Coordinates of N, CA and C in Angstrom, one line a residue:
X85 N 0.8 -1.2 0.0 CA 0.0 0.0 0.0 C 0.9 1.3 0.0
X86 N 2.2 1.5 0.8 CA 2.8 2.4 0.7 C 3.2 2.8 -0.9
X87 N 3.6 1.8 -1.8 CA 4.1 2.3 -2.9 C 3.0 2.6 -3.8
X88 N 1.6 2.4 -3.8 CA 0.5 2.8 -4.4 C 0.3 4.1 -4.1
X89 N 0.8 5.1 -3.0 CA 1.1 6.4 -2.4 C 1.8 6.9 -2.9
X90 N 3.2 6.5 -3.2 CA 4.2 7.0 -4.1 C 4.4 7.4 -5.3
X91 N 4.0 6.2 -5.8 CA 3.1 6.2 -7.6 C 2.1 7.8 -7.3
X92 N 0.9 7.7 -7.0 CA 0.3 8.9 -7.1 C 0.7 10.5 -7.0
X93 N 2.0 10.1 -5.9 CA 2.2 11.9 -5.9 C 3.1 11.7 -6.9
X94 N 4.0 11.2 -7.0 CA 5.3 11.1 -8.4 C 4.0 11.6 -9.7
X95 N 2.7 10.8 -9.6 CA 2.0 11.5 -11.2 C 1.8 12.7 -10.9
X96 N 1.2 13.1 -9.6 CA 1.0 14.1 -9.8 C 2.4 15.4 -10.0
X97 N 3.1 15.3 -9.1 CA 4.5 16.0 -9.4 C 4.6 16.0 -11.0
X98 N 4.7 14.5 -11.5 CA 5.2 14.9 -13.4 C 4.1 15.8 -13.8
X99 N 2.9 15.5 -13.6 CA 2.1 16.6 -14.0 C 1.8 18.1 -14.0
X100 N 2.5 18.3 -12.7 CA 2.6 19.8 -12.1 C 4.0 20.3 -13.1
X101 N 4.9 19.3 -13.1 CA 6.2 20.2 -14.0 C 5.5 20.0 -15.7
X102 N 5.1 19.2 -16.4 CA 4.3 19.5 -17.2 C 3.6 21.2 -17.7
X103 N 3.0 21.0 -16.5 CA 2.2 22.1 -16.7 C 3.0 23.6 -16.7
X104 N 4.1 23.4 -15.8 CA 5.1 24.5 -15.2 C 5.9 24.6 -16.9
X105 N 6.0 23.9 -17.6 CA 7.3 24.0 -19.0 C 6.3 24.1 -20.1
X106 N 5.4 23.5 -19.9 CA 3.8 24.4 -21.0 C 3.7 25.8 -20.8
X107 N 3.7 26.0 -19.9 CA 3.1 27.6 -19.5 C 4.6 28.5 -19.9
X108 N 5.8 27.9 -19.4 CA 7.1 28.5 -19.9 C 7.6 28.5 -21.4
X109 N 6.6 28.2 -21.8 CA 7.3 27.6 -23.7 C 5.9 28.8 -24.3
X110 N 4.8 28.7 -23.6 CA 3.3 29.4 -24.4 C 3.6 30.7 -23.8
X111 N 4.0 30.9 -22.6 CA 3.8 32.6 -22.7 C 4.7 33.3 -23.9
X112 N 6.4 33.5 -23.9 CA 6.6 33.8 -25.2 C 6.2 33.5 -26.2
X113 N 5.8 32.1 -26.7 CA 5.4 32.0 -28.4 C 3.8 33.1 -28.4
X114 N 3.2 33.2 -26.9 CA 2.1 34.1 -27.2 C 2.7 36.0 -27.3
X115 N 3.7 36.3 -26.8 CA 4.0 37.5 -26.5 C 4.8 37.7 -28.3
X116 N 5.5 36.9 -28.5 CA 6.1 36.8 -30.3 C 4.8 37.0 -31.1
X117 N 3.7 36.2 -30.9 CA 2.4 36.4 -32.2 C 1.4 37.4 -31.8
X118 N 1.7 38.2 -30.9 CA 0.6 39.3 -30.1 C 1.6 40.6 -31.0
X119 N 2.8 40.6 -31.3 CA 4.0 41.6 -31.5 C 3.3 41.6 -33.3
X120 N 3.5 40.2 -33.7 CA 3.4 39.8 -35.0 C 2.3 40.2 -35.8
X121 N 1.0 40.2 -35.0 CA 0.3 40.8 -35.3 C -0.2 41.9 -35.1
X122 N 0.5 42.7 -34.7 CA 0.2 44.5 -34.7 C 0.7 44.9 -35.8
X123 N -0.4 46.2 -36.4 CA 0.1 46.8 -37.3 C 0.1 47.7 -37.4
X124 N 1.4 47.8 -38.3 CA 1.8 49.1 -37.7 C 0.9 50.5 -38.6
X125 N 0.6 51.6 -38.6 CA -0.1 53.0 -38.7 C 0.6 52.9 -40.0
X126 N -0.4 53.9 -40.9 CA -0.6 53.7 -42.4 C -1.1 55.3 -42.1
X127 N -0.3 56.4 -42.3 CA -0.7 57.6 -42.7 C -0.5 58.0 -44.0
X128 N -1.7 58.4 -44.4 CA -1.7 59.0 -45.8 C -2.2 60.2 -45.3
X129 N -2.1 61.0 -46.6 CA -2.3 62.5 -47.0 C -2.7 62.7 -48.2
X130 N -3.8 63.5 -48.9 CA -4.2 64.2 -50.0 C -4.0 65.4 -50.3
X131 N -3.7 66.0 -51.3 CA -3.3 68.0 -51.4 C -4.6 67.9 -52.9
X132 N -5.1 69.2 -52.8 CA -5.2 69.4 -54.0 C -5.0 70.9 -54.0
X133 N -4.7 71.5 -54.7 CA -3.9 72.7 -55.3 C -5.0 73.9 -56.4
X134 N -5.4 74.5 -55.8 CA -5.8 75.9 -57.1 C -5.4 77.1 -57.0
X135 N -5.4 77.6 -58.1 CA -4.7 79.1 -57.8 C -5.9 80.3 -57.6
X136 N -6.6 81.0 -56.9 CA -7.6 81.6 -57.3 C -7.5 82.7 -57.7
X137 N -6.5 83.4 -57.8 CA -6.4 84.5 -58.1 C -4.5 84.8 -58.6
X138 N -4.6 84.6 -60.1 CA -3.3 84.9 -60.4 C -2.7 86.5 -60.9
X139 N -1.8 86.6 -61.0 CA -1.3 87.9 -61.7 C -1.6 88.0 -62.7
X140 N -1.8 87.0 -63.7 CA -2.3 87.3 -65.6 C -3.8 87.4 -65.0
X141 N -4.3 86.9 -64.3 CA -5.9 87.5 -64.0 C -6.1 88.9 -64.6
X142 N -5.3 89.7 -64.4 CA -5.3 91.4 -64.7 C -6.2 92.0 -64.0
X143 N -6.8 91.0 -62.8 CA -8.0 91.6 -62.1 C -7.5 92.9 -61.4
X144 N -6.1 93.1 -60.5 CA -5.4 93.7 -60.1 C -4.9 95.5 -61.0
X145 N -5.1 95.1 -62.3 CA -4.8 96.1 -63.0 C -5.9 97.3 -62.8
X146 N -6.5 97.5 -62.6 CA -7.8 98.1 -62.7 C -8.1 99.2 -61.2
X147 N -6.8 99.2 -60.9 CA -6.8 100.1 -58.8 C -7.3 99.2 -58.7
X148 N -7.5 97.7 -58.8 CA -7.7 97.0 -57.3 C -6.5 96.7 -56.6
X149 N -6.2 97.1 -55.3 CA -5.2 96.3 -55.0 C -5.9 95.5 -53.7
X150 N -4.5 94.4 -53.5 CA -5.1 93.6 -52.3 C -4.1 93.9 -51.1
X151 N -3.6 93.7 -50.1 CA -2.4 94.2 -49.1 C -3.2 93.0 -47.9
X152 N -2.1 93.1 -47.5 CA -2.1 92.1 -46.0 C -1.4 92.7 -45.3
X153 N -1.0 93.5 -44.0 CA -0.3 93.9 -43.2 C 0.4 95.3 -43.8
X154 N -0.1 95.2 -44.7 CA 0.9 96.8 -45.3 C 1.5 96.2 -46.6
X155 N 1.5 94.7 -46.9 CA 2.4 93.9 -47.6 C 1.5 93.5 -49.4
X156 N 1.7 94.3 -49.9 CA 0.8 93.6 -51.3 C 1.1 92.3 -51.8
X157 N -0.7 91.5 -51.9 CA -0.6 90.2 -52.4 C -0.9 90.5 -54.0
X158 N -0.2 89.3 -54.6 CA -0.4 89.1 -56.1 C -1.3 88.3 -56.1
X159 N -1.0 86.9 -55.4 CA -1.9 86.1 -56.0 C -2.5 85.3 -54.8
X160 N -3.6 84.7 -54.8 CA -3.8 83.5 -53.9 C -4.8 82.4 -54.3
X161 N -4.2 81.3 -53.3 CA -4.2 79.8 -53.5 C -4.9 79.2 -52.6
X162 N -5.5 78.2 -52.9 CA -6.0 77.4 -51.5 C -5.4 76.4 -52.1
X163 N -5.3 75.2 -50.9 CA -4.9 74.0 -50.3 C -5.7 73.4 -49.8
X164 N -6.1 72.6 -50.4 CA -6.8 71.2 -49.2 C -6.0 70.3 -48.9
X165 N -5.8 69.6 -47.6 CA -5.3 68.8 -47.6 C -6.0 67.7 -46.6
X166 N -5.7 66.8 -46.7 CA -7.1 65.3 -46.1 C -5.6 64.6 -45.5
X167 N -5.8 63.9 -44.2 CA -4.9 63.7 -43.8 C -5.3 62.5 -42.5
X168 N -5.6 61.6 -42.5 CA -5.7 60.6 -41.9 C -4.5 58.9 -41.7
X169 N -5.2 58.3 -40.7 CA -4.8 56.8 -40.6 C -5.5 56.0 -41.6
X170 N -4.8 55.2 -42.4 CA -5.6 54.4 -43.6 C -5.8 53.2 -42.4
X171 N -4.9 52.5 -42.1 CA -4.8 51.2 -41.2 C -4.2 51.2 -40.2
X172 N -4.3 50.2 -39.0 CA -3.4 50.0 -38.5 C -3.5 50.7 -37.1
X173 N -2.9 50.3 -36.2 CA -2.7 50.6 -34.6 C -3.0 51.5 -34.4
X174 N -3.5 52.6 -32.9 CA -3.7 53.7 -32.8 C -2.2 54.6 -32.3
X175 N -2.6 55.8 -32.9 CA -1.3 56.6 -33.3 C -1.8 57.4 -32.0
X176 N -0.7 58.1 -31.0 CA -1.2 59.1 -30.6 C -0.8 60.3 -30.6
X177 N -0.7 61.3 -30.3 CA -0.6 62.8 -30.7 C 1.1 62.8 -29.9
X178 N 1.1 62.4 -28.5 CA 2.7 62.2 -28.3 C 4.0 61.4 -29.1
X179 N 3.6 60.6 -30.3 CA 4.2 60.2 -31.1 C 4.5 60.7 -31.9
X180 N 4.0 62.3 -32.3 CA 4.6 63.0 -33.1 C 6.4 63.4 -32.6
X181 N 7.3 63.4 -33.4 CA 8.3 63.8 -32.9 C 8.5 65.3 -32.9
X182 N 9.1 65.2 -31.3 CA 8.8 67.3 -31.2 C 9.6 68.2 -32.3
X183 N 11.1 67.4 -32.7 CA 11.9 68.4 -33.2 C 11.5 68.0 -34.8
X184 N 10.6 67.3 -35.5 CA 10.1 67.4 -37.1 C 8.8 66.9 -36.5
X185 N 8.1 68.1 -36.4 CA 6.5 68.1 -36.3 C 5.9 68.2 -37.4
X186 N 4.4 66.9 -37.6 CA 3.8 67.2 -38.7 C 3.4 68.4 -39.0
X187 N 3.5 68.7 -40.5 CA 3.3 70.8 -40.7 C 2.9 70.6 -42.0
X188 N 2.1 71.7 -42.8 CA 2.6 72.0 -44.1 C 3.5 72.9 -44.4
X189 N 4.3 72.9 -45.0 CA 5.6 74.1 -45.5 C 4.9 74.8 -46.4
X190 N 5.2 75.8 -46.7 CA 5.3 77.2 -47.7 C 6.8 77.4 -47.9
X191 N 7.0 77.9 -49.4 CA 7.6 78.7 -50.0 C 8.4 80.0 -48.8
X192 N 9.7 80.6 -49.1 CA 9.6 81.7 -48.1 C 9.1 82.7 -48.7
X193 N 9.0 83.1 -49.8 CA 8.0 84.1 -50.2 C 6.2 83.8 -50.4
X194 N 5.9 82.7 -49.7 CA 4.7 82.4 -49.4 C 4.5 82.4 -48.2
X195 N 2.8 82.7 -47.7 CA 2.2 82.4 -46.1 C 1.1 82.5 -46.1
X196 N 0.4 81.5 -45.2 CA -1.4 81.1 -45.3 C -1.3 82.3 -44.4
X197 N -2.7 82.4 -45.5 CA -3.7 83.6 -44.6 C -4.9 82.9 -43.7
X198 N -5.1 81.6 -43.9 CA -6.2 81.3 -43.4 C -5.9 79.8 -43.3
X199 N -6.8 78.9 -42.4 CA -6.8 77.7 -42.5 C -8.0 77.2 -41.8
X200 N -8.8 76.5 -42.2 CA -9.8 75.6 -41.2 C -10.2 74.3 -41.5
X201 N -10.8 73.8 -41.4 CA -11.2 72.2 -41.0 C -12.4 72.2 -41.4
X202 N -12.7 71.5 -42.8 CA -13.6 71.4 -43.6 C -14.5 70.3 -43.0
X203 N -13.6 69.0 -42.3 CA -14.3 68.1 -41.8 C -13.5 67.0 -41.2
X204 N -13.9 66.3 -40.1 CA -13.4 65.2 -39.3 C -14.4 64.2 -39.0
X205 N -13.8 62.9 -38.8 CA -14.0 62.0 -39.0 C -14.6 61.7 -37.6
X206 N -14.5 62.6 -36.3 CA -15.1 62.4 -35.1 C -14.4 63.5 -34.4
X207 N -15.3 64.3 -33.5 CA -14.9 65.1 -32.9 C -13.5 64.7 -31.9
X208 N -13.6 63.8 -31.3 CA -12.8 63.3 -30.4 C -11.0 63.2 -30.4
X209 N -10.8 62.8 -31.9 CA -9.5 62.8 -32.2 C -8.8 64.5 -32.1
X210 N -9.6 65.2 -31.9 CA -9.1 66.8 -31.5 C -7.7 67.0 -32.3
X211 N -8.2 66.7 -34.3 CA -7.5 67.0 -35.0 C -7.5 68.3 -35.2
X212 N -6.4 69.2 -35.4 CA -6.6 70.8 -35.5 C -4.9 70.9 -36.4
X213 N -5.6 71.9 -37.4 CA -4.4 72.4 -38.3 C -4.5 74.1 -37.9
X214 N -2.7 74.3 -37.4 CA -3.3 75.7 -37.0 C -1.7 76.7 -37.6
X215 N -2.0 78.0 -37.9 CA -1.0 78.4 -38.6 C 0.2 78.9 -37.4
X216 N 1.8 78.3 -37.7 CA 2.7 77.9 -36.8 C 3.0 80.2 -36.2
X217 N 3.1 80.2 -34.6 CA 3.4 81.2 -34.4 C 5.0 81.4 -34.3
X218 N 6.2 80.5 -34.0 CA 7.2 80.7 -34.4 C 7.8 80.9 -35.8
X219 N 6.6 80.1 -36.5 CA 6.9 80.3 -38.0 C 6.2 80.0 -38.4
X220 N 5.7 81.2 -39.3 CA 4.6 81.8 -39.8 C 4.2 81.0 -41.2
X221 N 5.4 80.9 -42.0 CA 5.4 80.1 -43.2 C 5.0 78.7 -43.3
X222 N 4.7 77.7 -42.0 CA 4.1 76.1 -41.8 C 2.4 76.5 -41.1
X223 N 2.1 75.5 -41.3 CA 0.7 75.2 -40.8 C 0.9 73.9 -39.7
X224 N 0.7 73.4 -38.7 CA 0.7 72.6 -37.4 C -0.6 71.5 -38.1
X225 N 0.1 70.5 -37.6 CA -1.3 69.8 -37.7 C -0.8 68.7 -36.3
X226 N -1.9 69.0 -35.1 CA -2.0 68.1 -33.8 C -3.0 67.5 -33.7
X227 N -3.1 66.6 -33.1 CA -4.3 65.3 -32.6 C -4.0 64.8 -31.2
X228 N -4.9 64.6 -30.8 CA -5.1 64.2 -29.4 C -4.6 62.2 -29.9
X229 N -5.3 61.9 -30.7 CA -5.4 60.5 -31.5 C -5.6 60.3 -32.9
X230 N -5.4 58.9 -33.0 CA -5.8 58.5 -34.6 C -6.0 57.3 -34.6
X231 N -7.0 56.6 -34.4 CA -7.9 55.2 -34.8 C -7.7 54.8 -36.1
X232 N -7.8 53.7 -36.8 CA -8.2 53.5 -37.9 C -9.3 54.4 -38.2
X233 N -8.5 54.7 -39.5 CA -10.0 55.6 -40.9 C -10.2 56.9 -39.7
X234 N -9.5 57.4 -38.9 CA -10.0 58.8 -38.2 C -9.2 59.5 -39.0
X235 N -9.1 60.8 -39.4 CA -8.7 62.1 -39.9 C -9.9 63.4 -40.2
X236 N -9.2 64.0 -40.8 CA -9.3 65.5 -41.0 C -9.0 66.3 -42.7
X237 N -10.0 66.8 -43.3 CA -9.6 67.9 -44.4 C -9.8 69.4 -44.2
X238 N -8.3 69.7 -44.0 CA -8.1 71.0 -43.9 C -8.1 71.5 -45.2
X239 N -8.4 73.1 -45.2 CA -8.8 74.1 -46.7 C -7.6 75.8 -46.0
X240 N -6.7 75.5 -46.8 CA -5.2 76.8 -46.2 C -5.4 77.8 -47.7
X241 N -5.9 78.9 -47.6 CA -5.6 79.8 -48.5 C -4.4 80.6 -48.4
X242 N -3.8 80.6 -49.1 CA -2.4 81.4 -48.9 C -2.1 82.0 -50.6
X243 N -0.6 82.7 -50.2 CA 0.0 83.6 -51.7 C 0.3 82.6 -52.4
X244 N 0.8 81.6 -52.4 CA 2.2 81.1 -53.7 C 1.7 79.7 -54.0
X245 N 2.4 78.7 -54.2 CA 2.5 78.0 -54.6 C 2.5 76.8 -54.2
X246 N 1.9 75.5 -54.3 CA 1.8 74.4 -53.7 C 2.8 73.8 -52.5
X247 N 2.1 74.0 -51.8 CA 2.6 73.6 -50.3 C 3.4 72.2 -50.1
X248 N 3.8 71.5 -49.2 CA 4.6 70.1 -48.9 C 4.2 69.9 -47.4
X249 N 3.6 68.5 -47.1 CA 3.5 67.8 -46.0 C 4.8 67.4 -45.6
X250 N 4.7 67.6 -44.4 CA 6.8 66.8 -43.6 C 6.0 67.1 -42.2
X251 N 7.3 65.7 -41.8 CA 7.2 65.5 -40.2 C 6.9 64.0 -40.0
X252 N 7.4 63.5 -38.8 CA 7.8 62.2 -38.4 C 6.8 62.0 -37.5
X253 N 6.3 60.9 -37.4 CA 5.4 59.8 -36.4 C 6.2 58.7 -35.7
X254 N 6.7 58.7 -35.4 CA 7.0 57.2 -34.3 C 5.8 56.3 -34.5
X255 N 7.1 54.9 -35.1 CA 5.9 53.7 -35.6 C 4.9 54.1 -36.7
X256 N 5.1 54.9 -37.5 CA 4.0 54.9 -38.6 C 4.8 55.0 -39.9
X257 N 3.8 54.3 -40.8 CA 4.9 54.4 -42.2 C 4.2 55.9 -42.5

């Protein structure tokens, strides 16, 4: 009878280290396919470009003039630009990197006169394009967040010539 005692905790013990080198072998292969399957942020961007008011217009010929600050404009342009997450993980607004912040550029002989937010995809992501006060010649674009398919189309009227998206996201292509 004694060794009928033996036998049983011995199964049980093999069973308990069993269980102990299962659990040691599945937590990483689960922490490797949890990595594997995240994906990573998919920002895109749209521009479209018009000029509305050029110099060969001759509209200007006629004593119209136009002035901004004391500064005579020639010509002006609007900018749309659409700017969301296509796919992929949630981005957040601290993942912008502070020293190349997402912006739109201008020309140095260009600068928006205006910019607003034509439309968003949800209040919440507290997307806002706003024109930069150390430098007047970018436009800021900050978010609180970015979900899949969340964004924003901004409308930037300015003097010159087609603007450029720049600036880095940590983790996003």
């Amino acid at each position: 009878m004694y060794r009928g005692e033996d036998a049983r905790v011995n199964i049980g013990n093999v069973i308990g280290i069993i269980g102990l080198v299962v659990a040691l072998i599945a937590i990483p292969i689960t922490y490797f396919i949890g990595r594997r399957s995240r994906q990573i942020p998919d920002i895109r961007y749209a521009r479209d470009f018009d000029v509305i008011l050029a110099p060969d217009d001759n509209l200007l010929d006629h004593n119209l003039a136009m002035t901004i600050g004391g500064h005579p404009i020639k010509s002006i342009s609007r900018t749309r630009v659409a700017f969301w997450n296509q796919r992929g993980d949630t981005v957040r607004g601290t993942d912008i990197v502070e020293s190349d912040p997402i912006r739109i550029e201008f020309n140095e002989d260009d600068s928006p006169l205006q910019v607003r937010t034509l439309g968003s995809s949800r209040q919440q992501v507290k997307l806002v394009a706003a024109i930069g006060l150390d430098n007047p010649t970018s436009v800021y674009i900050t978010f609180d967040f970015l979900d899949a398919n969340d964004g924003a189309i901004f409308e930037i009227i300015h003097q010159g010539d087609e603007p450029d998206l720049t600036g880095t996201l940590r983790g996003a292509k």
